[in-house]
Coordinates of C-alpha atoms in Angstrom, one line a residue:
Chain A
X1 CA 62.0 -74.2 129.3
X2 CA 61.0 -77.0 126.7
X3 CA 59.2 -77.0 123.5
X4 CA 56.6 -79.5 123.9
X5 CA 55.7 -81.5 127.2
X6 CA 54.2 -85.2 127.0
X7 CA 53.2 -85.8 130.1
X8 CA 51.8 -89.1 131.0
X9 CA 49.5 -89.7 127.7
X10 CA 47.6 -92.2 126.5
X11 CA 45.0 -93.0 124.4
X12 CA 43.4 -95.9 124.0
X13 CA 40.4 -96.7 120.7
X14 CA 37.8 -98.7 122.4
X15 CA 39.0 -102.3 123.7
X16 CA 42.5 -101.7 122.1
X17 CA 45.0 -99.3 123.8
X18 CA 47.6 -97.8 121.0
X19 CA 49.4 -95.7 124.1
X20 CA 50.0 -95.9 127.5
X21 CA 52.3 -93.3 130.5
X22 CA 54.3 -91.9 127.3
X23 CA 56.6 -88.6 129.1
X24 CA 58.6 -86.8 126.8
X25 CA 59.8 -83.4 125.9
X26 CA 61.5 -81.8 123.0
X27 CA 63.3 -78.7 123.1
X28 CA 63.4 -76.0 120.8
X29 CA 66.1 -76.3 117.9
X30 CA 66.2 -80.2 118.6
X31 CA 65.9 -83.2 116.4
X32 CA 64.6 -86.4 118.1
X33 CA 64.1 -89.7 116.2
X34 CA 60.9 -91.6 116.7
X35 CA 61.4 -94.8 116.5
X36 CA 59.6 -98.4 116.8
X37 CA 58.0 -101.3 114.8
X38 CA 54.5 -101.2 112.6
X39 CA 51.9 -100.7 115.6
X40 CA 54.3 -99.3 118.0
X41 CA 52.1 -96.5 118.1
X42 CA 54.3 -94.0 115.8
X43 CA 51.7 -92.5 114.6
X44 CA 48.9 -92.4 117.2
X45 CA 51.9 -90.5 118.8
X46 CA 52.0 -88.4 116.0
X47 CA 48.4 -87.5 115.6
X48 CA 48.3 -87.0 119.1
X49 CA 50.8 -83.7 119.1
X50 CA 49.6 -82.6 115.4
X51 CA 45.8 -82.6 117.0
X52 CA 44.0 -84.4 115.0
X53 CA 42.4 -86.5 118.2
X54 CA 42.8 -85.6 121.9
X55 CA 44.6 -88.2 124.3
X56 CA 42.6 -90.4 126.7
X57 CA 45.2 -89.7 129.4
X58 CA 47.3 -87.1 130.3
X59 CA 48.7 -83.8 128.4
X60 CA 50.4 -81.8 126.0
X61 CA 51.8 -79.1 127.2
X62 CA 53.7 -76.2 124.0
X63 CA 56.2 -73.8 125.3
X64 CA 54.4 -74.2 128.9
X65 CA 50.9 -73.9 127.8
X66 CA 48.4 -76.7 128.5
X67 CA 46.7 -77.5 125.3
X68 CA 44.3 -79.5 124.7
X69 CA 43.7 -79.6 120.4
X70 CA 40.7 -81.4 118.5
X71 CA 41.3 -80.3 115.3
X72 CA 44.9 -79.9 113.3
X73 CA 44.5 -76.1 112.7
X74 CA 44.6 -75.8 116.4
X75 CA 47.2 -77.4 116.8
X76 CA 49.1 -75.2 113.6
X77 CA 48.2 -72.0 116.0
X78 CA 50.7 -73.0 118.4
X79 CA 53.3 -73.3 115.2
X80 CA 53.1 -77.0 114.8
X81 CA 53.2 -78.2 111.4
X82 CA 52.8 -82.0 110.0
X83 CA 54.6 -83.2 107.5
X84 CA 51.9 -86.6 106.5
X85 CA 53.1 -89.5 105.6
X86 CA 50.4 -89.0 102.4
X87 CA 51.5 -85.6 102.0
X88 CA 47.7 -84.4 102.3
X89 CA 48.8 -83.1 99.0
X90 CA 45.6 -82.2 96.3
X91 CA 47.0 -84.0 92.9
X92 CA 44.9 -81.3 90.5
X93 CA 46.0 -78.0 92.0
X94 CA 49.4 -76.9 91.3
X95 CA 52.7 -76.5 93.5
X96 CA 52.0 -73.0 95.1
X97 CA 48.0 -73.9 95.1
X98 CA 48.8 -76.4 98.0
X99 CA 51.5 -75.0 99.5
X100 CA 49.1 -71.6 100.5
X101 CA 45.8 -74.1 100.9
X102 CA 43.7 -73.1 103.0
X103 CA 45.7 -70.1 103.8
X104 CA 45.1 -68.1 100.6
X105 CA 46.9 -64.5 100.1
X106 CA 43.8 -62.2 99.1
X107 CA 43.8 -59.1 98.1
X108 CA 41.3 -56.3 97.0
X109 CA 38.0 -56.1 99.5
X110 CA 34.9 -57.6 99.6
X111 CA 32.4 -58.5 97.5
X112 CA 36.0 -58.8 95.3
X113 CA 38.5 -60.4 97.5
X114 CA 40.2 -62.5 95.2
X115 CA 43.2 -64.5 95.1
X116 CA 46.7 -63.1 94.8
X117 CA 48.2 -65.5 92.6
X118 CA 51.3 -63.5 92.2
X119 CA 52.6 -63.1 95.5
X120 CA 51.6 -66.7 95.9
X121 CA 54.0 -68.3 92.8
X122 CA 56.7 -66.1 94.1
X123 CA 56.9 -66.9 97.9
X124 CA 56.3 -70.6 96.7
X125 CA 59.2 -70.2 94.7
X126 CA 61.2 -68.9 97.3
X127 CA 60.7 -71.4 99.3
X128 CA 61.9 -73.7 96.7
X129 CA 64.7 -72.4 95.7
X130 CA 65.3 -72.3 100.3
X131 CA 64.7 -76.1 99.7
X132 CA 67.3 -76.9 97.0
X133 CA 64.5 -77.7 94.9
X134 CA 63.7 -78.0 90.9
X135 CA 60.5 -78.1 91.8
X136 CA 57.8 -75.0 89.6
X137 CA 55.2 -73.5 91.3
X138 CA 53.0 -73.5 88.6
X139 CA 53.3 -77.5 88.5
X140 CA 50.3 -79.3 88.4
X141 CA 51.2 -82.4 91.8
X142 CA 50.1 -85.0 89.9
X143 CA 52.6 -84.5 87.5
X144 CA 55.6 -84.6 90.0
X145 CA 58.1 -87.2 91.3
X146 CA 58.1 -88.9 95.1
X147 CA 60.8 -85.9 95.9
X148 CA 59.0 -82.8 94.5
X149 CA 56.3 -83.7 96.2
X150 CA 58.1 -84.1 99.4
X151 CA 59.5 -81.3 98.8
X152 CA 56.0 -79.6 98.3
X153 CA 54.6 -80.9 102.1
X154 CA 57.8 -79.2 103.9
X155 CA 57.3 -75.8 101.7
X156 CA 53.8 -75.7 103.5
X157 CA 55.1 -75.8 107.2
X158 CA 57.6 -73.3 106.4
X159 CA 55.0 -71.0 105.1
X160 CA 53.9 -69.8 108.8
X161 CA 56.7 -69.6 111.4
X162 CA 56.8 -73.5 112.9
X163 CA 58.6 -74.0 116.2
X164 CA 57.7 -77.6 115.4
X165 CA 57.7 -79.8 112.5
X166 CA 56.3 -83.4 113.0
X167 CA 57.3 -85.5 109.7
X168 CA 55.7 -88.6 109.6
X169 CA 58.7 -91.1 107.2
X170 CA 59.5 -88.0 105.3
X171 CA 62.4 -90.2 103.3
X172 CA 60.5 -93.4 102.5
X173 CA 59.4 -93.3 98.9
X174 CA 62.0 -90.9 97.7
X175 CA 65.6 -91.2 96.3
X176 CA 68.8 -91.2 97.1
X177 CA 69.8 -87.8 95.8
X178 CA 66.5 -86.3 97.8
X179 CA 66.8 -88.3 101.0
X180 CA 70.0 -86.1 101.5
X181 CA 68.0 -83.1 100.3
X182 CA 65.3 -83.5 102.6
X183 CA 68.2 -84.5 106.1
X184 CA 69.7 -81.1 105.0
X185 CA 66.1 -79.3 105.3
X186 CA 66.1 -80.5 108.8
X187 CA 69.2 -79.2 109.4
X188 CA 68.6 -75.9 108.0
X189 CA 65.2 -76.1 110.5
X190 CA 67.7 -77.2 113.8
X191 CA 69.9 -74.1 112.8
X192 CA 66.9 -71.8 113.0
X193 CA 65.8 -72.9 116.2
X194 CA 63.1 -75.4 114.9
X195 CA 62.2 -78.5 116.6
X196 CA 62.0 -81.6 114.1
X197 CA 60.4 -84.7 115.5
X198 CA 61.2 -87.6 112.9
X199 CA 59.7 -91.1 112.8
X200 CA 61.5 -93.0 110.3
X201 CA 61.6 -96.9 110.2
X202 CA 65.1 -95.7 107.9
X203 CA 68.0 -96.3 110.5
X204 CA 70.6 -94.1 108.9
X205 CA 68.7 -91.2 108.4
X206 CA 67.4 -91.1 111.8
X207 CA 71.3 -91.6 113.1
X208 CA 72.2 -89.0 110.2
X209 CA 70.2 -86.2 112.2
X210 CA 69.0 -86.8 115.2
X211 CA 70.1 -85.5 118.8
X212 CA 68.1 -88.0 120.4
X213 CA 66.2 -90.9 119.8
X214 CA 63.1 -92.2 121.3
X215 CA 61.7 -96.0 121.0
X216 CA 58.5 -97.0 121.9
X217 CA 57.0 -101.1 121.9
X218 CA 53.8 -101.9 121.5
X219 CA 52.3 -98.6 122.8
X220 CA 55.4 -98.0 125.6
X221 CA 58.0 -95.7 125.2
X222 CA 60.9 -98.4 126.2
X223 CA 64.5 -96.1 125.5
X224 CA 64.7 -92.1 125.2
X225 CA 69.0 -91.7 124.4
X226 CA 71.0 -89.2 122.5
X227 CA 72.0 -90.4 119.8
X228 CA 75.8 -90.6 121.0
X229 CA 75.9 -92.6 123.6
X230 CA 73.6 -95.5 121.7
X231 CA 74.2 -97.8 118.3
X232 CA 71.9 -98.7 115.7
X233 CA 72.4 -102.4 117.3
X234 CA 70.7 -101.0 120.2
X235 CA 68.0 -99.3 118.8
X236 CA 67.2 -102.4 116.4
X237 CA 67.3 -104.2 119.3
X238 CA 65.0 -102.0 121.9
X239 CA 62.3 -102.2 118.7
X240 CA 62.1 -105.7 118.3
X241 CA 62.2 -106.3 122.0
X242 CA 65.4 -108.3 122.4
X243 CA 66.8 -105.7 124.5
X244 CA 63.5 -104.8 127.0
X245 CA 64.0 -101.3 127.7
X246 CA 67.1 -98.6 128.5
Chain B
X1 CA 50.0 -108.4 83.7
X2 CA 53.3 -107.7 86.1
X3 CA 55.1 -107.3 82.4
X4 CA 52.4 -104.3 81.7
X5 CA 53.1 -102.8 85.2
X6 CA 56.7 -103.0 85.2
X7 CA 56.8 -100.7 81.7
X8 CA 54.4 -98.7 83.3
X9 CA 56.3 -97.9 85.8
X10 CA 59.2 -97.5 83.8
X11 CA 57.4 -95.2 81.4
X12 CA 56.3 -93.0 84.6
X13 CA 60.2 -92.8 85.3
X14 CA 61.0 -91.9 81.8
X15 CA 58.5 -89.3 82.1
X16 CA 60.3 -87.5 85.7
X17 CA 63.4 -86.7 84.2
X18 CA 61.8 -85.3 81.0
X19 CA 59.6 -82.5 82.8
X20 CA 62.4 -81.8 84.6
X21 CA 63.8 -80.6 81.7
X22 CA 60.7 -79.0 79.8
X23 CA 59.7 -75.5 80.5
X24 CA 56.0 -74.5 82.4
X25 CA 52.7 -75.3 79.6
X26 CA 51.8 -72.3 77.6
X27 CA 48.2 -71.0 77.1
X28 CA 47.7 -73.0 74.4
X29 CA 48.8 -76.5 75.2
X30 CA 46.7 -75.7 78.0
X31 CA 43.9 -75.4 76.0
X32 CA 45.0 -77.4 73.2
X33 CA 44.7 -80.5 76.1
X34 CA 41.4 -79.1 77.8
X35 CA 38.3 -81.4 77.3
X36 CA 36.4 -78.1 76.4
X37 CA 38.4 -76.9 74.0
X38 CA 37.8 -79.6 71.6
X39 CA 33.4 -79.8 72.6
X40 CA 33.3 -76.0 70.8
X41 CA 35.1 -77.4 68.2
X42 CA 33.1 -80.3 67.5
X43 CA 30.4 -77.9 68.3
X44 CA 31.6 -75.1 66.0
X45 CA 32.5 -78.1 62.8
X46 CA 28.9 -79.0 63.7
X47 CA 27.0 -76.0 63.4
X48 CA 29.1 -75.5 60.0
X49 CA 27.7 -79.1 58.6
X50 CA 24.6 -78.5 59.5
X51 CA 23.9 -75.1 58.1
X52 CA 25.4 -76.6 54.8
X53 CA 22.9 -79.8 54.7
X54 CA 20.0 -77.6 56.0
X55 CA 20.0 -73.7 55.5
X56 CA 16.5 -74.1 58.0
X57 CA 18.9 -75.0 61.1
X58 CA 21.2 -71.5 61.0
X59 CA 18.6 -69.3 60.8
X60 CA 17.8 -67.0 63.3
X61 CA 14.5 -68.5 64.4
X62 CA 16.8 -71.8 65.0
X63 CA 19.1 -70.0 66.6
X64 CA 16.8 -68.1 68.9
X65 CA 14.9 -71.7 70.1
X66 CA 18.7 -73.4 70.7
X67 CA 20.0 -70.6 72.5
X68 CA 16.5 -70.9 74.7
X69 CA 16.1 -74.3 75.2
X70 CA 19.7 -74.9 76.7
X71 CA 20.0 -72.5 78.7
X72 CA 18.3 -73.9 81.4
X73 CA 20.1 -76.9 81.3
X74 CA 23.4 -74.8 81.1
X75 CA 22.2 -73.0 84.3
X76 CA 21.6 -76.1 86.3
X77 CA 25.1 -77.4 84.8
X78 CA 26.5 -74.2 86.1
X79 CA 25.1 -75.8 90.0
X80 CA 25.9 -79.6 88.9
X81 CA 30.0 -78.4 88.1
X82 CA 30.3 -77.2 91.6
X83 CA 28.8 -80.4 92.9
X84 CA 30.8 -82.2 90.5
X85 CA 34.3 -80.5 91.4
X86 CA 33.9 -81.9 94.8
X87 CA 33.5 -85.1 94.0
X88 CA 30.0 -85.8 94.7
X89 CA 27.1 -85.4 92.4
X90 CA 22.9 -83.7 92.7
X91 CA 20.3 -86.3 91.3
X92 CA 17.3 -83.8 92.4
X93 CA 18.0 -80.7 90.3
X94 CA 15.2 -82.1 88.2
X95 CA 13.0 -83.0 90.5
X96 CA 13.6 -79.7 92.6
X97 CA 12.4 -77.4 89.6
X98 CA 9.2 -79.2 89.7
X99 CA 8.5 -78.6 93.4
X100 CA 9.8 -74.8 92.5
X101 CA 7.2 -74.5 89.5
X102 CA 4.5 -75.5 91.8
X103 CA 5.1 -73.7 94.7
X104 CA 5.5 -70.7 92.6
X105 CA 2.4 -71.4 90.7
X106 CA 0.5 -71.8 93.9
X107 CA 1.2 -68.4 95.5
X108 CA 0.4 -66.8 91.8
X109 CA -3.0 -68.5 91.4
X110 CA -3.4 -67.5 95.1
X111 CA -3.1 -63.8 93.5
X112 CA 0.4 -63.1 95.5
X113 CA 3.0 -60.6 94.0
X114 CA 5.2 -62.3 91.6
X115 CA 7.7 -61.6 93.9
X116 CA 6.5 -63.2 96.8
X117 CA 5.8 -66.1 94.7
X118 CA 9.3 -66.4 93.5
X119 CA 10.9 -65.9 96.5
X120 CA 9.2 -68.9 98.3
X121 CA 9.8 -71.3 95.0
X122 CA 13.4 -70.1 95.9
X123 CA 13.3 -70.8 99.3
X124 CA 11.6 -73.9 98.3
X125 CA 14.7 -74.6 95.9
X126 CA 17.1 -73.8 98.9
X127 CA 15.7 -75.8 101.3
X128 CA 16.0 -79.0 99.5
X129 CA 19.4 -77.5 98.4
X130 CA 19.8 -77.7 102.3
X131 CA 18.4 -81.3 103.2
X132 CA 21.5 -82.0 100.5
X133 CA 23.7 -80.0 101.9
X134 CA 23.0 -81.2 105.8
X135 CA 23.3 -84.8 104.7
X136 CA 25.7 -85.4 102.4
X137 CA 28.1 -82.8 104.2
X138 CA 27.2 -83.3 107.8
X139 CA 25.5 -86.5 108.4
X140 CA 28.5 -88.1 105.6
X141 CA 26.5 -89.8 103.3
X142 CA 26.6 -90.6 100.2
X143 CA 25.3 -87.4 98.2
X144 CA 24.0 -90.6 95.6
X145 CA 21.6 -91.8 98.2
X146 CA 20.7 -88.0 99.5
X147 CA 20.2 -86.7 95.8
X148 CA 18.6 -90.2 94.6
X149 CA 16.3 -89.5 97.7
X150 CA 15.3 -86.3 97.4
X151 CA 14.6 -87.1 93.6
X152 CA 11.8 -88.9 95.1
X153 CA 11.0 -86.2 97.7
X154 CA 10.6 -83.5 95.8
X155 CA 8.7 -85.2 93.2
X156 CA 6.3 -86.2 95.3
X157 CA 6.0 -82.9 97.7
X158 CA 5.0 -81.4 93.8
X159 CA 2.1 -83.7 93.5
X160 CA 1.0 -83.1 96.2
X161 CA 0.8 -79.4 96.8
X162 CA -0.5 -79.2 93.0
X163 CA -3.4 -81.2 94.2
X164 CA -1.6 -83.5 90.5
X165 CA -3.6 -80.2 88.5
X166 CA -1.8 -77.7 86.4
X167 CA -1.8 -74.1 87.6
X168 CA -1.9 -71.8 85.2
X169 CA -5.0 -69.0 86.0
X170 CA -1.7 -66.6 87.8
X171 CA -4.0 -63.9 88.8
X172 CA -2.8 -60.4 88.5
X173 CA 0.9 -60.6 88.2
X174 CA 0.9 -62.9 85.5
X175 CA 1.7 -60.7 82.5
X176 CA 5.0 -59.6 84.9
X177 CA 5.5 -63.6 84.9
X178 CA 5.3 -64.2 81.3
X179 CA 7.8 -60.9 80.7
X180 CA 10.3 -62.3 82.8
X181 CA 10.0 -65.9 81.1
X182 CA 9.8 -64.6 77.7
X183 CA 11.8 -61.3 77.8
X184 CA 14.5 -61.3 74.3
X185 CA 17.7 -58.5 74.1
X186 CA 18.5 -57.7 71.5
X187 CA 14.8 -56.7 69.5
X188 CA 15.4 -56.0 66.3
X189 CA 13.5 -53.5 63.8
X190 CA 10.5 -52.5 64.7
X191 CA 10.8 -53.1 68.3
X192 CA 14.6 -52.6 68.8
X193 CA 17.8 -51.7 66.8
X194 CA 19.4 -54.4 65.5
X195 CA 19.8 -55.6 62.4
X196 CA 17.3 -58.8 61.0
X197 CA 20.3 -61.3 61.2
X198 CA 20.8 -61.2 64.8
X199 CA 19.3 -63.3 66.9
X200 CA 17.0 -61.9 69.4
X201 CA 18.1 -63.7 72.7
X202 CA 16.1 -64.9 75.9
X203 CA 16.5 -63.7 78.9
X204 CA 17.3 -67.8 79.7
X205 CA 20.2 -67.3 77.5
X206 CA 21.3 -63.9 78.8
X207 CA 20.5 -65.1 82.8
X208 CA 23.1 -67.7 82.1
X209 CA 25.5 -65.9 80.6
X210 CA 25.4 -63.7 83.8
X211 CA 25.7 -67.0 86.1
X212 CA 27.9 -68.1 84.0
X213 CA 31.0 -65.5 84.4
X214 CA 30.1 -65.5 88.0
X215 CA 30.9 -68.9 88.5
X216 CA 33.7 -68.8 86.2
X217 CA 35.0 -65.7 88.4
X218 CA 34.2 -67.6 91.7
X219 CA 36.7 -70.4 90.0
X220 CA 39.3 -68.6 89.2
X221 CA 39.8 -65.9 91.6
X222 CA 38.6 -66.7 94.6
X223 CA 39.6 -69.3 98.1
X224 CA 36.2 -70.4 97.9
X225 CA 36.7 -71.4 94.6
X226 CA 39.9 -73.1 95.0
X227 CA 38.9 -74.8 98.0
X228 CA 35.9 -76.7 96.2
X229 CA 39.3 -77.7 93.8
X230 CA 40.8 -79.4 97.2
X231 CA 38.4 -80.7 98.4
X232 CA 37.8 -82.5 95.0
X233 CA 41.1 -83.7 94.9
X234 CA 42.3 -84.8 98.2
X235 CA 39.3 -84.1 100.5
X236 CA 41.1 -85.5 103.7
X237 CA 44.0 -83.1 102.8
X238 CA 41.5 -80.4 102.3
X239 CA 40.6 -80.9 106.1
X240 CA 43.9 -81.7 107.4
X241 CA 45.4 -77.8 106.0
X242 CA 42.1 -76.1 107.4
X243 CA 39.7 -75.5 105.1
X244 CA 36.0 -75.7 106.1
X245 CA 35.5 -79.0 104.0
X246 CA 31.9 -79.8 105.4
X247 CA 30.3 -76.1 105.0
X248 CA 31.6 -75.8 101.6
X249 CA 30.0 -79.0 100.4
X250 CA 26.9 -78.7 102.4
X251 CA 27.4 -74.5 99.8
X252 CA 27.7 -76.2 96.9
X253 CA 24.2 -78.8 97.0
X254 CA 22.7 -75.3 98.0
X255 CA 24.1 -73.6 94.6
X256 CA 22.7 -76.4 92.6
X257 CA 19.3 -76.5 94.1
X258 CA 19.8 -72.2 93.2
X259 CA 20.5 -73.5 89.9
X260 CA 18.0 -75.5 89.2
X261 CA 15.0 -73.2 91.0
X262 CA 16.2 -70.1 88.6
X263 CA 15.9 -72.6 85.9
X264 CA 12.6 -73.1 87.2
X265 CA 11.1 -70.1 87.3
X266 CA 12.2 -68.5 84.2
X267 CA 10.9 -71.7 82.4
X268 CA 7.7 -71.0 84.7
X269 CA 7.0 -67.6 83.0
X270 CA 8.0 -69.0 79.6
X271 CA 4.9 -71.2 80.0
X272 CA 2.5 -69.3 82.2
X273 CA 1.5 -72.6 83.7
X274 CA 3.1 -74.5 86.1
X275 CA 3.3 -78.4 85.8
X276 CA 4.2 -81.0 88.5
X277 CA 6.1 -82.8 85.8
X278 CA 8.1 -80.4 84.7
X279 CA 12.4 -80.9 84.6
X280 CA 11.1 -84.6 84.7
X281 CA 14.8 -86.6 83.7
X282 CA 16.6 -83.2 83.4
X283 CA 19.4 -84.3 86.1
X284 CA 20.4 -86.6 83.5
X285 CA 20.5 -84.0 80.4
X286 CA 22.2 -82.0 83.2
X287 CA 24.8 -84.4 84.2
X288 CA 25.6 -85.6 80.5
X289 CA 26.4 -81.5 79.6
X290 CA 28.5 -80.9 82.6
X291 CA 30.8 -83.9 81.9
X292 CA 30.4 -83.6 77.9
X293 CA 32.2 -80.2 79.2
X294 CA 34.5 -82.0 80.4
X295 CA 34.1 -81.9 84.5
X296 CA 35.4 -85.1 86.2
X297 CA 32.4 -87.6 88.1
X298 CA 35.4 -88.6 90.2
X299 CA 35.6 -84.6 92.0
X300 CA 38.2 -82.0 90.9
X301 CA 37.7 -81.1 87.5
X302 CA 35.1 -78.8 86.0
X303 CA 34.9 -75.4 84.4
X304 CA 32.5 -72.9 84.0
X305 CA 32.8 -72.2 80.4
X306 CA 32.5 -76.9 79.9
X307 CA 29.6 -77.1 82.0
X308 CA 27.7 -74.3 79.3
X309 CA 29.6 -75.3 76.3
X310 CA 29.1 -79.0 77.0
X311 CA 24.9 -78.7 77.3
X312 CA 24.9 -76.4 74.0
X313 CA 26.7 -79.3 72.5
X314 CA 24.0 -81.6 73.5
X315 CA 21.1 -79.5 72.4
X316 CA 22.5 -78.8 69.1
X317 CA 22.9 -82.1 68.4
X318 CA 19.5 -83.1 69.4
X319 CA 18.3 -80.0 67.1
X320 CA 20.6 -81.2 64.5
X321 CA 18.8 -84.8 64.3
X322 CA 14.9 -83.1 63.9
X323 CA 16.1 -81.4 61.7
X324 CA 18.1 -83.7 60.1
X325 CA 15.0 -85.8 59.8
X326 CA 15.6 -88.7 62.4
X327 CA 13.6 -90.3 64.7
X328 CA 13.5 -88.4 68.2
X329 CA 13.5 -91.7 70.1
X330 CA 17.0 -92.0 69.1
X331 CA 18.5 -88.9 71.2
X332 CA 18.1 -91.0 74.4
X333 CA 21.1 -93.5 72.7
X334 CA 22.9 -90.4 71.9
X335 CA 23.1 -88.4 74.7
X336 CA 23.7 -91.9 76.8
X337 CA 26.6 -92.4 74.1
X338 CA 28.1 -88.8 75.0
X339 CA 28.1 -89.6 78.0
X340 CA 30.2 -92.6 77.9
X341 CA 32.5 -91.1 75.3
X342 CA 32.6 -87.9 77.1
X343 CA 34.0 -89.9 80.5
X344 CA 36.7 -91.9 78.1
X345 CA 38.0 -88.8 76.9
X346 CA 37.9 -87.3 80.0
X347 CA 40.3 -90.4 81.4
X348 CA 43.9 -88.3 79.7
X349 CA 45.3 -88.3 83.3
X350 CA 49.6 -89.8 82.8
X351 CA 48.8 -93.0 83.6
X352 CA 45.3 -94.0 82.3
X353 CA 45.3 -91.7 78.7
X354 CA 43.9 -93.8 76.0
X355 CA 46.5 -94.3 74.6
X356 CA 48.8 -95.6 77.4
X357 CA 45.8 -98.1 77.9
X358 CA 46.1 -99.6 74.1
X359 CA 49.6 -99.9 74.3
X360 CA 49.5 -101.4 77.9
X361 CA 47.2 -103.9 76.1
X362 CA 48.6 -104.4 72.9
X363 CA 52.3 -105.3 75.0
X364 CA 50.4 -107.1 77.3
X365 CA 48.9 -108.9 74.3
X366 CA 52.0 -109.8 73.0
X367 CA 53.7 -110.5 76.3

């Protein structure tokens, strides 16, 4: 049984049809590359799965269960985590505070139910160590490099037992060394049975880690191929429209 | 322009590689980089200088006066800090004071018990806060607009309800109301135990201290406080991570109005009368005190200690000017100058610190 099932999904914003009639599925531990030009509907697709808004038509099933998400929190309850392109970090908070934002660890009894800062800092440090990141839990995000910020956003998804992690352009704004680290992390997630959906413009990254590549063009799915049976040239052709469909 | 941008970029790159090797900030470094610490230092210097210049400044009577005068501002600054941290602003606090005083005063003149009057006043204040909070958090209007509207509405209501009269015939509970507003602790001999050099601190001051400790506790130790800062830092991120953004913003405005109501009731008790003009122009003093104490008008930064020390600083300046015999009409200019200076000093983030800004200015002139 597949982890995520997208059936005939479409989304319109007023007169604009961002997506129509999309079908695909994701199995546990699978890494999917979602590619397409600007405006092809990648971000809309991510937001539908992440629960930012419900689809106009069609249905999304997680683990065989039909889901109608209206808020990201609802998708998170089903084990879907997102690393947003802007990373969704609060600059004025520390790394550990950002990792635990919205699900702080508390101790004591009401009305003196207070934050368990020590536990959160230790857990965050442990997550960063797993990610082999030089991020320190007590540092302000404001003072961090692009790679460290990425590590904070990814550490956040590992807090819960996510079944599917959506990553929106995780390698767009970081150094070469950090890209390699992020790709390693994606492989580590896969080895633990976590499915990853990688939205990226960077062809080498997608071919390095993805098992399967889905290509969107102008709101429609034009390809869904195993990485081994395609080539960067074919995918480029599909993205631009030089090749109509495959 | 491109030249200076490239230079800025180069500088921030250098910083990143530097930062990785450096240890986490020590307590001392954190303290030295906080605005409230430097305001405390400035306040201490000012107090020492004034005591030397003007012997009557350092007397226990003047200390009693100063601490009582700034306490209502400090109390409201605590509420304002909560709102500023979320990235909003509350311009209505002064008018809410007026409305609360009139509602409470009216019930007292109708011979209701003091707790009924105070309860009704508090409810009126909270209703104003709920109105602000609803339109800002749930309707999504800019806080500046909503609270500016409330500034006008609450003052107008106060004038209408009071029939533009001063209320002072408070009925049987008048002594209790006065006792609340004029209470002092610790008392000096013969009434109490305190030695002659100890100032008798007002109930206003103690309410501020208790409220300040409570707000400080909430900021540092609770998830609610953490969420407040997250909303100010990146509201969108807070929403995505499941923080109940709207509900917390709503509560922030209600708390600000609550603080204004408490300050109003204390002043009502102190003066033993209610006027509909109470708190006129206070919103500026409150915002000034809060910002001087290190809260950011952009949201995301602020502390309970900063709110109180900033308010104290403003009041000591005001008091010092009076003592030094300077025309009191200069106060407005000085308060305004301090707001601008405080915001300028508050721009000390790596990219916009005054130092970098000055260097960039010179660099672009050379290039």
